[in-house]
Amino acid sequence: MVQGEETVHSQIAALFHQAQEGQITHRKTSSLLKKILQSSDETSHEKEFTASFFHMTSILLSVKKQDIYVQKMFKFICSFFAYACESEKEPGGSRMYRFLENMMIFLLRGTEAKDKSVRYRVCFLLANCMQHLNEIRSDVLWNAIKERMVPRLYDKEANVRVQAVNGMARMQTYVEEAGHAPIMERYIEMMRHDPSADVRKAAMMNMDINEYTIPYILERCADVDVGIRKILFKKRMSDIDWRWLTVEQRQLLLLHGLTDRDEMVKQGCLKMVFDGWMKHSENNLVILLSSLDVVSNVKVAEELLKGYFATITKLPEHNFDEKYWENLTPETIVYWRFFCEHINDHTELDVGDYIPSLSKYTEYLKVYQGHFRKSPEESQLAYEFIINQMLSVLKMLDFSDEVGRRVFYEEIKTLLMDEKSAETTLPLLVDCLERLCEDEKEFTRVMIDILTDIGELIERNDLPNQMEAMTLEEYSAEDLEQQSLLATIKCLYLIKVMLQKAKLSHVENVSLEGIIQEMILPSIESEIAIIQERGLECLGLICTLDKQSSIEYMPIFLSFVNLIEDSSKIKAIQIVFDLIILFGLNSFPDCVSPFNNETLNLLNVLKKCLYSKDPQVQTLTVQGFSKLFLFNILNEPEILGEQSLNYFINLFSFSSIENQSLVTSHPSIHPGEKDSMLNIQQIAHQLIDWTDSTKCLKNPSSIQLFHPDLALELATEALNEPAAYAKHFVQIISKLKLNHSIKLETLESLHSTLSSLQRLISSIDSIQIHSTQNDLDNSNIESEISELLNQDPNDIKQQLEENQKIELDEISDISDLLNDD
């Protein structure tokens, strides 16, 4: 028996040695290894094989360093697992299963090893074994795997968590008595929240696909890691039939994929659509579009069509005849639009061949407007979409046809006055009207005529007649008042759209003065919030065209900011900040409120908004002040202290030297509470980064302007702090950078202050008994200061006088400490 054991062990050892030569021999070696296991029917022989295999594996697991030969051996073991599992159903299969079962029990012992490399290798081997094993027949083994591997899903090492995810993938179907699947829920949690991209990717790729998990898998289309987004579209979505997805899920997936900033993700998304989804849509893009609900999310359809026409090599043939135009749907009209845009922008073909004459086009526009007016509410959105798409191809219409031009012009005016026209259609109609007018003054006069006609309709009570649904007698006073209100709102909206296109002020374009006096200013005095708000928007646009107007009407805006507490205040805050950015803070002196004769200071009124109880008011005010700081319009440390520290301060600090000087005026750093979420080191690290002059965009000489003075200030302040806190300041000083010119006076003062600080640190032990770790920390601090003070400042003085520009290595040990990260 001893001789047999030696033979089995020596044979296995020889095969393990042979496997180190390379992967080419792994298949053959695995076959020989299996033959050794199956060469005898004796149970003792099987146990000897298993014991020898475990012994060789244990040696490999205990190797701490990464070794190429160790990696080859683990690949060999995995190769043997795979080969063994392939033949499990053969006559000797039961023996092979027993070996694999014992191997897994053996490996589970190492899942809680202290050495992270052992935990990784054990989980790696377990994952590969479970991947190739057809089933786990033993309940004991199943429970042991669950008990030992679940904690590894939360291992502090990411590579261990990845292998644990791979290993437990087949256990997701396990359901507890309460009815929930704990493993699957853990996978979902890891896929959504694990900080490691590799772990999130492993969880996503191993996740079972069902109704419950699909929404969580689709969330990865917005993952911060580009690799996860790529693999989602290229591999994972191939396992999911797109017909299982809801319309909202399809839209979300395509919107993220087609607008991704990484080109490879975009290509993966397009490949998913055109190689997969199109096959289930009869290879018809219009049918595919119908499954995406283009009316509710036209951006998805637009991005998809852009990608389609950008990838095709041959233009598809289409016959856009009368039958096509008489039966338009949202899908066919948006497809036609992008087809024409592609021809117009990327081919030499005449796009006019695919567009009806302007007169005929106007007829179709009138027909679909009629359908829009008469259709029930649930169908109106589709017709509204069709009309908007028809008006979006303005640049491709042929306006050289004078007859067609006049017909189109009259129809546009009619649609603008039509109280049934959708609000989303109005900007497109105004665009068309501007295109048909010779210049801005004519455009303004035509718009005023349209606004006047709408007002006359109200005065003549003609609105009910236009509804074609009721007679005048059937309308109550409330109905007429409601229609008048809607018409006023529409007029203000048209004025807003018109002013957004304006380039001439009301001084240069006198037609605007009548609009200001007759419509805009009265609407601001309205008690109806939406009219008041739209009136403010229009007046704000007027002010952007002329500095004098902004000065004249600023009291109105400030009064709304100061007195009103509704949506009008939000709009007024936005307008005030826009005007300050446009014309400068000094353009607006103190003014008197037109409502209560109170004297208003612009800056004081805006400062009050920083303390508003309304979070939206606070947000807009902080954003506004941030812009003023970034554009160097405002320079007040008090207001700067109210700004967001997340994004704004970084951008603000690095934009100019002046801004960094404001950041250095921040109150002195003091150690926080014991349980504070942010300790002094974290805060100091951030402030040091913000005051690093070498990172400033407007500091071409890269001179370090602030850190020398900060070093002296912190060292001085450390002397005034309790002795136990002084070491924190030394650690902060060590992070400062003094790699360029330093004033001699600053260097001498720093040397003297640090000498005193060293004596303070040394006194800690005599004042208070510390733990071993604290003693070690204090010893290190004293050592750092000692090195700092090794060189006499007089020697440095002489060196500074010889060379005014002293580099880091010329400042000796002081700068060595200050640069030690």
Tab-separated table of C-alpha atoms in Angstrom, residues 393-779:
chain	number	residue	atom	x	y	z
A	393	VAL	CA	-38.063	70.857	-42.800
A	394	LEU	CA	-38.257	74.605	-43.393
A	395	LYS	CA	-34.719	74.894	-44.824
A	396	MET	CA	-35.495	72.349	-47.546
A	397	LEU	CA	-38.728	73.929	-48.845
A	398	ASP	CA	-38.623	75.724	-52.213
A	399	PHE	CA	-39.735	79.322	-51.636
A	400	SER	CA	-38.896	80.422	-55.184
A	401	ASP	CA	-42.457	79.480	-56.180
A	402	GLU	CA	-44.221	82.819	-55.653
A	403	VAL	CA	-47.728	81.359	-55.754
A	404	GLY	CA	-46.844	78.621	-53.343
A	405	ARG	CA	-45.043	81.147	-51.145
A	406	ARG	CA	-48.177	83.317	-50.788
A	407	VAL	CA	-50.379	80.321	-50.043
A	408	PHE	CA	-47.920	79.052	-47.457
A	409	TYR	CA	-47.606	82.526	-45.903
A	410	GLU	CA	-51.365	82.875	-45.455
A	411	GLU	CA	-51.651	79.386	-43.997
A	412	ILE	CA	-48.897	80.123	-41.456
A	413	LYS	CA	-50.719	83.270	-40.339
A	414	THR	CA	-53.961	81.338	-40.086
A	415	LEU	CA	-52.352	78.651	-37.954
A	416	LEU	CA	-50.793	81.256	-35.670
A	417	MET	CA	-54.203	82.823	-35.043
A	418	ASP	CA	-55.914	79.452	-34.634
A	419	GLU	CA	-56.670	79.028	-30.953
A	420	LYS	CA	-56.500	75.259	-31.461
A	421	SER	CA	-52.865	75.271	-32.594
A	422	ALA	CA	-50.701	73.382	-30.117
A	423	GLU	CA	-48.168	75.377	-28.096
A	424	THR	CA	-45.323	73.156	-29.345
A	425	THR	CA	-46.265	74.135	-32.913
A	426	LEU	CA	-46.131	77.893	-32.329
A	427	PRO	CA	-42.291	78.283	-32.310
A	428	LEU	CA	-42.091	76.368	-35.602
A	429	LEU	CA	-44.776	78.594	-37.136
A	430	VAL	CA	-42.877	81.695	-35.995
A	431	ASP	CA	-39.698	80.258	-37.588
A	432	CYS	CA	-41.571	79.865	-40.868
A	433	LEU	CA	-42.951	83.389	-40.680
A	434	GLU	CA	-39.493	84.852	-40.004
A	435	ARG	CA	-38.162	82.973	-43.033
A	436	LEU	CA	-40.896	84.488	-45.215
A	437	CYS	CA	-40.256	88.094	-44.074
A	438	GLU	CA	-37.561	90.290	-45.612
A	439	ASP	CA	-36.093	91.630	-42.364
A	440	GLU	CA	-36.628	91.819	-38.621
A	441	LYS	CA	-38.728	94.977	-38.738
A	442	GLU	CA	-41.173	93.460	-41.215
A	443	PHE	CA	-41.272	90.281	-39.147
A	444	THR	CA	-42.109	92.320	-36.035
A	445	ARG	CA	-44.896	94.225	-37.845
A	446	VAL	CA	-46.473	90.998	-39.101
A	447	MET	CA	-46.326	89.480	-35.624
A	448	ILE	CA	-47.972	92.592	-34.165
A	449	ASP	CA	-50.768	92.289	-36.755
A	450	ILE	CA	-51.314	88.667	-35.727
A	451	LEU	CA	-51.349	89.590	-32.035
A	452	THR	CA	-53.821	92.373	-32.788
A	453	ASP	CA	-56.084	90.006	-34.713
A	454	ILE	CA	-56.069	87.565	-31.792
A	455	GLY	CA	-57.042	90.418	-29.461
A	456	GLU	CA	-59.840	91.520	-31.771
A	457	LEU	CA	-61.209	87.994	-31.820
A	458	ILE	CA	-61.549	88.237	-28.047
A	459	GLU	CA	-63.216	91.650	-28.181
A	460	ARG	CA	-65.683	90.526	-30.888
A	461	ASN	CA	-66.426	87.335	-28.950
A	462	ASP	CA	-65.564	85.425	-32.086
A	463	LEU	CA	-63.688	82.699	-30.234
A	464	PRO	CA	-66.822	80.601	-29.637
A	465	ASN	CA	-67.724	80.819	-33.328
A	466	GLN	CA	-64.280	79.519	-34.272
A	467	MET	CA	-64.720	76.526	-32.002
A	468	GLU	CA	-67.449	75.278	-34.381
A	469	ALA	CA	-68.906	73.353	-31.488
A	470	MET	CA	-71.214	75.795	-29.732
A	471	THR	CA	-73.160	78.906	-30.546
A	472	LEU	CA	-72.507	82.204	-28.797
A	473	GLU	CA	-75.597	81.762	-26.621
A	474	GLU	CA	-74.299	78.455	-25.286
A	475	TYR	CA	-71.199	80.169	-23.926
A	476	SER	CA	-71.309	81.505	-20.390
A	477	ALA	CA	-69.363	84.503	-19.126
A	478	GLU	CA	-66.933	82.131	-17.450
A	479	ASP	CA	-66.289	80.398	-20.775
A	480	LEU	CA	-65.572	83.690	-22.489
A	481	GLU	CA	-63.283	84.777	-19.657
A	482	GLN	CA	-61.448	81.474	-19.879
A	483	GLN	CA	-60.982	81.837	-23.623
A	484	SER	CA	-59.765	85.402	-23.166
A	485	LEU	CA	-57.268	84.195	-20.585
A	486	LEU	CA	-55.968	81.454	-22.907
A	487	ALA	CA	-55.652	83.923	-25.769
A	488	THR	CA	-53.639	86.319	-23.565
A	489	ILE	CA	-51.320	83.506	-22.537
A	490	LYS	CA	-50.879	82.541	-26.166
A	491	CYS	CA	-50.080	86.140	-27.173
A	492	LEU	CA	-47.434	86.417	-24.465
A	493	TYR	CA	-45.929	83.135	-25.586
A	494	LEU	CA	-45.770	84.367	-29.194
A	495	ILE	CA	-44.113	87.578	-28.003
A	496	LYS	CA	-41.560	85.546	-26.078
A	497	VAL	CA	-40.729	83.416	-29.136
A	498	MET	CA	-40.471	86.536	-31.293
A	499	LEU	CA	-38.161	88.307	-28.814
A	500	GLN	CA	-35.890	85.265	-28.586
A	501	LYS	CA	-35.117	85.865	-32.266
A	502	ALA	CA	-34.826	89.647	-31.975
A	503	LYS	CA	-31.530	91.452	-32.490
A	504	LEU	CA	-32.790	95.053	-32.543
A	505	SER	CA	-33.807	96.915	-29.381
A	506	HIS	CA	-37.080	98.769	-29.044
A	507	VAL	CA	-35.133	101.973	-29.797
A	508	GLU	CA	-34.034	100.618	-33.185
A	509	ASN	CA	-37.269	98.731	-33.816
A	510	VAL	CA	-39.987	101.121	-32.635
A	511	SER	CA	-42.718	98.539	-33.206
A	512	LEU	CA	-41.596	96.817	-30.000
A	513	GLU	CA	-42.484	99.858	-27.879
A	514	GLY	CA	-46.193	99.304	-28.432
A	515	ILE	CA	-45.892	95.670	-27.363
A	516	ILE	CA	-44.110	96.726	-24.160
A	517	GLN	CA	-46.699	99.304	-23.160
A	518	GLU	CA	-49.852	97.518	-24.304
A	519	MET	CA	-49.134	93.868	-23.493
A	520	ILE	CA	-45.986	93.207	-21.474
A	521	LEU	CA	-46.222	95.763	-18.664
A	522	PRO	CA	-49.988	95.199	-18.089
A	523	SER	CA	-49.415	91.450	-17.870
A	524	ILE	CA	-46.841	91.974	-15.096
A	525	GLU	CA	-49.541	93.720	-13.043
A	526	SER	CA	-51.913	90.766	-13.513
A	527	GLU	CA	-52.967	88.752	-10.491
A	528	ILE	CA	-52.785	85.530	-12.502
A	529	ALA	CA	-49.423	83.873	-11.870
A	530	ILE	CA	-48.815	82.376	-15.326
A	531	ILE	CA	-49.590	85.683	-17.078
A	532	GLN	CA	-47.368	87.538	-14.637
A	533	GLU	CA	-44.554	85.053	-15.148
A	534	ARG	CA	-44.728	85.202	-18.942
A	535	GLY	CA	-44.847	88.966	-18.790
A	536	LEU	CA	-41.620	88.962	-16.762
A	537	GLU	CA	-39.998	86.636	-19.306
A	538	CYS	CA	-40.906	88.980	-22.159
A	539	LEU	CA	-39.696	92.071	-20.295
A	540	GLY	CA	-36.448	90.264	-19.456
A	541	LEU	CA	-35.883	89.524	-23.155
A	542	ILE	CA	-36.540	93.178	-23.986
A	543	CYS	CA	-33.905	94.190	-21.425
A	544	THR	CA	-31.271	91.897	-22.909
A	545	LEU	CA	-31.482	93.900	-26.136
A	546	ASP	CA	-30.727	97.254	-24.545
A	547	LYS	CA	-28.713	98.287	-21.474
A	548	GLN	CA	-30.834	101.382	-20.805
A	549	SER	CA	-33.992	99.283	-20.742
A	550	SER	CA	-32.422	96.865	-18.251
A	551	ILE	CA	-31.567	99.784	-15.952
A	552	GLU	CA	-35.061	101.223	-16.347
A	553	TYR	CA	-36.903	97.980	-15.536
A	554	MET	CA	-34.492	96.511	-12.955
A	555	PRO	CA	-36.617	97.932	-10.050
A	556	ILE	CA	-39.522	95.765	-11.247
A	557	PHE	CA	-37.426	92.605	-11.231
A	558	LEU	CA	-35.870	93.376	-7.834
A	559	SER	CA	-39.312	94.039	-6.377
A	560	PHE	CA	-40.451	90.594	-7.441
A	561	VAL	CA	-37.292	89.059	-5.962
A	562	ASN	CA	-37.753	90.976	-2.714
A	563	LEU	CA	-41.510	90.729	-2.182
A	564	ILE	CA	-43.076	87.909	-4.135
A	565	GLU	CA	-43.029	84.276	-3.000
A	566	ASP	CA	-44.157	82.249	-6.020
A	567	SER	CA	-42.962	81.099	-9.445
A	568	SER	CA	-42.601	84.731	-10.544
A	569	LYS	CA	-39.815	85.170	-7.988
A	570	ILE	CA	-37.915	82.265	-9.559
A	571	LYS	CA	-38.199	83.847	-12.988
A	572	ALA	CA	-37.169	87.284	-11.654
A	573	ILE	CA	-34.017	85.849	-9.997
A	574	GLN	CA	-32.969	84.235	-13.280
A	575	ILE	CA	-33.524	87.483	-15.178
A	576	VAL	CA	-31.586	89.600	-12.677
A	577	PHE	CA	-28.511	87.358	-12.806
A	578	ASP	CA	-28.654	87.212	-16.612
A	579	LEU	CA	-28.725	91.016	-16.839
A	580	ILE	CA	-25.827	91.373	-14.382
A	581	ILE	CA	-23.724	88.948	-16.439
A	582	LEU	CA	-24.675	90.776	-19.630
A	583	PHE	CA	-24.147	94.376	-18.524
A	584	GLY	CA	-22.067	94.173	-15.325
A	585	LEU	CA	-22.828	94.760	-11.660
A	586	ASN	CA	-21.843	98.430	-11.729
A	587	SER	CA	-24.496	99.179	-14.331
A	588	PHE	CA	-27.273	98.920	-11.753
A	589	PRO	CA	-27.308	101.537	-8.958
A	590	ASP	CA	-29.655	101.465	-6.003
A	591	CYS	CA	-33.261	101.922	-7.076
A	592	VAL	CA	-36.747	102.475	-5.643
A	593	SER	CA	-39.388	99.764	-5.765
A	594	PRO	CA	-42.410	100.759	-7.880
A	595	PHE	CA	-44.635	98.825	-5.455
A	596	ASN	CA	-43.756	100.242	-2.001
A	597	ASN	CA	-41.124	102.954	-2.649
A	598	GLU	CA	-38.489	100.920	-0.747
A	599	THR	CA	-34.866	101.554	-1.696
A	600	LEU	CA	-33.390	98.385	-3.159
A	601	ASN	CA	-29.735	97.435	-3.351
A	602	LEU	CA	-29.250	94.766	-5.974
A	603	LEU	CA	-26.599	92.769	-4.124
A	604	ASN	CA	-28.404	92.902	-0.768
A	605	VAL	CA	-31.648	91.686	-2.323
A	606	LEU	CA	-29.879	88.718	-3.900
A	607	LYS	CA	-27.967	87.904	-0.697
A	608	LYS	CA	-31.266	87.502	1.153
A	609	CYS	CA	-32.221	84.763	-1.298
A	610	LEU	CA	-29.300	82.640	-0.082
A	611	TYR	CA	-31.212	82.180	3.173
A	612	SER	CA	-34.621	81.543	1.618
A	613	LYS	CA	-36.640	78.597	2.908
A	614	ASP	CA	-37.485	77.688	-0.678
A	615	PRO	CA	-34.786	75.240	-1.922
A	616	GLN	CA	-35.381	76.242	-5.544
A	617	VAL	CA	-34.745	79.907	-4.708
A	618	GLN	CA	-31.562	78.947	-2.859
A	619	THR	CA	-30.359	76.770	-5.724
A	620	LEU	CA	-30.895	79.424	-8.374
A	621	THR	CA	-29.229	82.074	-6.224
A	622	VAL	CA	-26.163	79.913	-5.588
A	623	GLN	CA	-25.931	79.116	-9.292
A	624	GLY	CA	-26.230	82.798	-10.140
A	625	PHE	CA	-23.535	83.904	-7.710
A	626	SER	CA	-21.299	81.087	-8.951
A	627	LYS	CA	-21.529	82.490	-12.465
A	628	LEU	CA	-20.719	85.984	-11.209
A	629	PHE	CA	-17.598	84.678	-9.466
A	630	LEU	CA	-16.492	82.676	-12.482
A	631	PHE	CA	-16.862	85.673	-14.797
A	632	ASN	CA	-15.000	87.910	-12.285
A	633	ILE	CA	-18.046	90.143	-11.970
A	634	LEU	CA	-18.207	89.713	-8.208
A	635	ASN	CA	-15.396	89.479	-5.644
A	636	GLU	CA	-16.784	89.057	-2.135
A	637	PRO	CA	-15.387	86.424	0.286
A	638	GLU	CA	-18.561	86.555	2.400
A	639	ILE	CA	-20.758	85.373	-0.471
A	640	LEU	CA	-18.099	82.939	-1.665
A	641	GLY	CA	-18.431	81.130	1.643
A	642	GLU	CA	-22.054	80.303	0.770
A	643	GLN	CA	-21.215	78.531	-2.491
A	644	SER	CA	-21.272	74.811	-3.184
A	645	LEU	CA	-17.936	73.122	-2.466
A	646	ASN	CA	-18.476	70.202	-4.811
A	647	TYR	CA	-17.859	71.502	-8.322
A	648	PHE	CA	-17.903	75.268	-8.228
A	649	ILE	CA	-14.958	75.901	-5.873
A	650	ASN	CA	-12.647	73.700	-7.941
A	651	LEU	CA	-13.435	75.573	-11.134
A	652	PHE	CA	-13.436	78.918	-9.354
A	653	SER	CA	-10.060	78.384	-7.646
A	654	PHE	CA	-8.177	77.250	-10.726
A	655	SER	CA	-9.564	79.972	-13.020
A	656	SER	CA	-7.392	82.839	-11.694
A	657	ILE	CA	-4.838	83.881	-9.055
A	658	GLU	CA	-7.299	86.442	-7.674
A	659	ASN	CA	-9.853	83.713	-7.046
A	660	GLN	CA	-7.291	81.603	-5.186
A	661	SER	CA	-6.501	84.542	-2.938
A	662	LEU	CA	-10.183	84.582	-1.933
A	663	VAL	CA	-10.031	80.907	-1.048
A	664	THR	CA	-7.025	81.536	1.220
A	665	SER	CA	-9.176	83.961	3.209
A	666	HIS	CA	-11.178	80.968	4.490
A	667	PRO	CA	-11.221	80.851	8.321
A	668	SER	CA	-8.406	78.932	9.995
A	669	ILE	CA	-8.527	75.140	10.147
A	670	HIS	CA	-9.376	73.587	13.489
A	671	PRO	CA	-9.705	69.916	14.441
A	672	GLY	CA	-13.358	68.865	14.285
A	673	GLU	CA	-15.441	66.817	16.653
A	674	LYS	CA	-14.330	63.286	17.401
A	675	ASP	CA	-17.218	61.724	15.449
A	676	SER	CA	-17.174	64.224	12.585
A	677	MET	CA	-17.591	62.668	9.141
A	678	LEU	CA	-14.810	64.898	7.772
A	679	ASN	CA	-11.565	65.049	9.731
A	680	ILE	CA	-9.044	67.849	9.670
A	681	GLN	CA	-6.760	66.045	7.227
A	682	GLN	CA	-9.521	65.697	4.628
A	683	ILE	CA	-10.483	69.357	4.879
A	684	ALA	CA	-6.866	70.484	4.770
A	685	HIS	CA	-6.091	68.330	1.738
A	686	GLN	CA	-8.949	69.976	-0.166
A	687	LEU	CA	-7.939	73.526	0.801
A	688	ILE	CA	-4.301	72.843	-0.135
A	689	ASP	CA	-5.404	71.642	-3.542
A	690	TRP	CA	-7.591	74.720	-4.118
A	691	THR	CA	-4.709	77.068	-3.224
A	692	ASP	CA	-2.077	75.337	-5.385
A	693	SER	CA	-1.011	78.146	-7.744
A	694	THR	CA	0.703	75.754	-10.128
A	695	LYS	CA	-2.736	74.452	-11.144
A	696	CYS	CA	-4.090	77.914	-11.933
A	697	LEU	CA	-4.952	78.480	-15.601
A	698	LYS	CA	-3.844	82.115	-15.473
A	699	ASN	CA	-0.455	81.550	-13.849
A	700	PRO	CA	1.867	80.898	-16.799
A	701	SER	CA	5.009	81.224	-14.681
A	702	SER	CA	3.751	78.408	-12.380
A	703	ILE	CA	5.025	80.297	-9.312
A	704	GLN	CA	3.776	78.992	-5.972
A	705	LEU	CA	2.235	82.133	-4.486
A	706	PHE	CA	0.216	81.039	-1.468
A	707	HIS	CA	1.689	77.865	0.057
A	708	PRO	CA	4.752	79.545	1.656
A	709	ASP	CA	2.578	81.974	3.605
A	710	LEU	CA	0.103	79.214	4.414
A	711	ALA	CA	2.926	77.081	5.810
A	712	LEU	CA	3.991	79.889	8.129
A	713	GLU	CA	0.399	80.659	9.134
A	714	LEU	CA	-0.345	77.016	9.964
A	715	ALA	CA	2.901	76.595	11.893
A	716	THR	CA	2.104	79.724	13.915
A	717	GLU	CA	-1.441	78.553	14.587
A	718	ALA	CA	-0.180	75.140	15.696
A	719	LEU	CA	1.637	76.820	18.573
A	720	ASN	CA	-1.702	78.198	19.812
A	721	GLU	CA	-3.470	74.820	19.665
A	722	PRO	CA	-3.431	72.134	22.392
A	723	ALA	CA	-0.278	70.054	22.217
A	724	ALA	CA	-2.219	66.929	21.173
A	725	TYR	CA	-3.413	68.719	18.005
A	726	ALA	CA	-0.094	70.256	17.002
A	727	LYS	CA	1.059	67.147	15.141
A	728	HIS	CA	-1.934	67.476	12.787
A	729	PHE	CA	-0.647	70.839	11.638
A	730	VAL	CA	2.822	69.435	10.950
A	731	GLN	CA	1.257	66.762	8.762
A	732	ILE	CA	-0.706	69.435	6.885
A	733	ILE	CA	2.403	71.564	6.380
A	734	SER	CA	4.159	68.550	4.878
A	735	LYS	CA	1.599	68.535	2.045
A	736	LEU	CA	2.260	72.130	0.978
A	737	LYS	CA	4.408	72.766	-2.088
A	738	LEU	CA	7.352	75.166	-2.057
A	739	ASN	CA	9.010	74.237	-5.301
A	740	HIS	CA	9.698	77.793	-6.504
A	741	SER	CA	10.678	81.227	-5.181
A	742	ILE	CA	10.238	81.739	-1.439
A	743	LYS	CA	10.633	85.027	0.352
A	744	LEU	CA	13.638	85.027	2.647
A	745	GLU	CA	11.664	86.532	5.524
A	746	THR	CA	9.045	83.782	5.242
A	747	LEU	CA	11.693	81.065	5.270
A	748	GLU	CA	13.440	82.464	8.367
A	749	SER	CA	10.135	82.831	10.216
A	750	LEU	CA	9.100	79.313	9.242
A	751	HIS	CA	12.422	77.928	10.561
A	752	SER	CA	11.989	79.704	13.864
A	753	THR	CA	8.329	78.705	14.280
A	754	LEU	CA	9.007	75.067	13.493
A	755	SER	CA	11.771	75.010	16.126
A	756	SER	CA	9.206	76.067	18.709
A	757	LEU	CA	6.751	73.563	17.335
A	758	GLN	CA	9.325	70.783	17.745
A	759	ARG	CA	9.704	71.609	21.403
A	760	LEU	CA	5.912	71.561	21.776
A	761	ILE	CA	5.633	68.121	20.171
A	762	SER	CA	8.421	66.810	22.410
A	763	SER	CA	6.548	67.959	25.499
A	764	ILE	CA	3.520	65.745	24.773
A	765	ASP	CA	5.007	62.633	26.364
A	766	SER	CA	5.858	64.448	29.574
A	767	ILE	CA	2.335	65.864	29.861
A	768	GLN	CA	0.249	62.795	29.034
A	769	ILE	CA	0.800	59.036	28.767
A	770	HIS	CA	0.012	57.846	25.274
A	771	SER	CA	-0.518	54.477	23.690
A	772	THR	CA	2.322	52.828	21.792
A	773	GLN	CA	0.871	53.991	18.503
A	774	ASN	CA	0.612	57.577	19.659
A	775	ASP	CA	4.221	57.481	20.873
A	776	LEU	CA	5.258	56.224	17.477
A	777	ASP	CA	3.294	59.004	15.774
A	778	ASN	CA	4.874	61.663	17.963
A	779	SER	CA	8.311	60.194	17.345
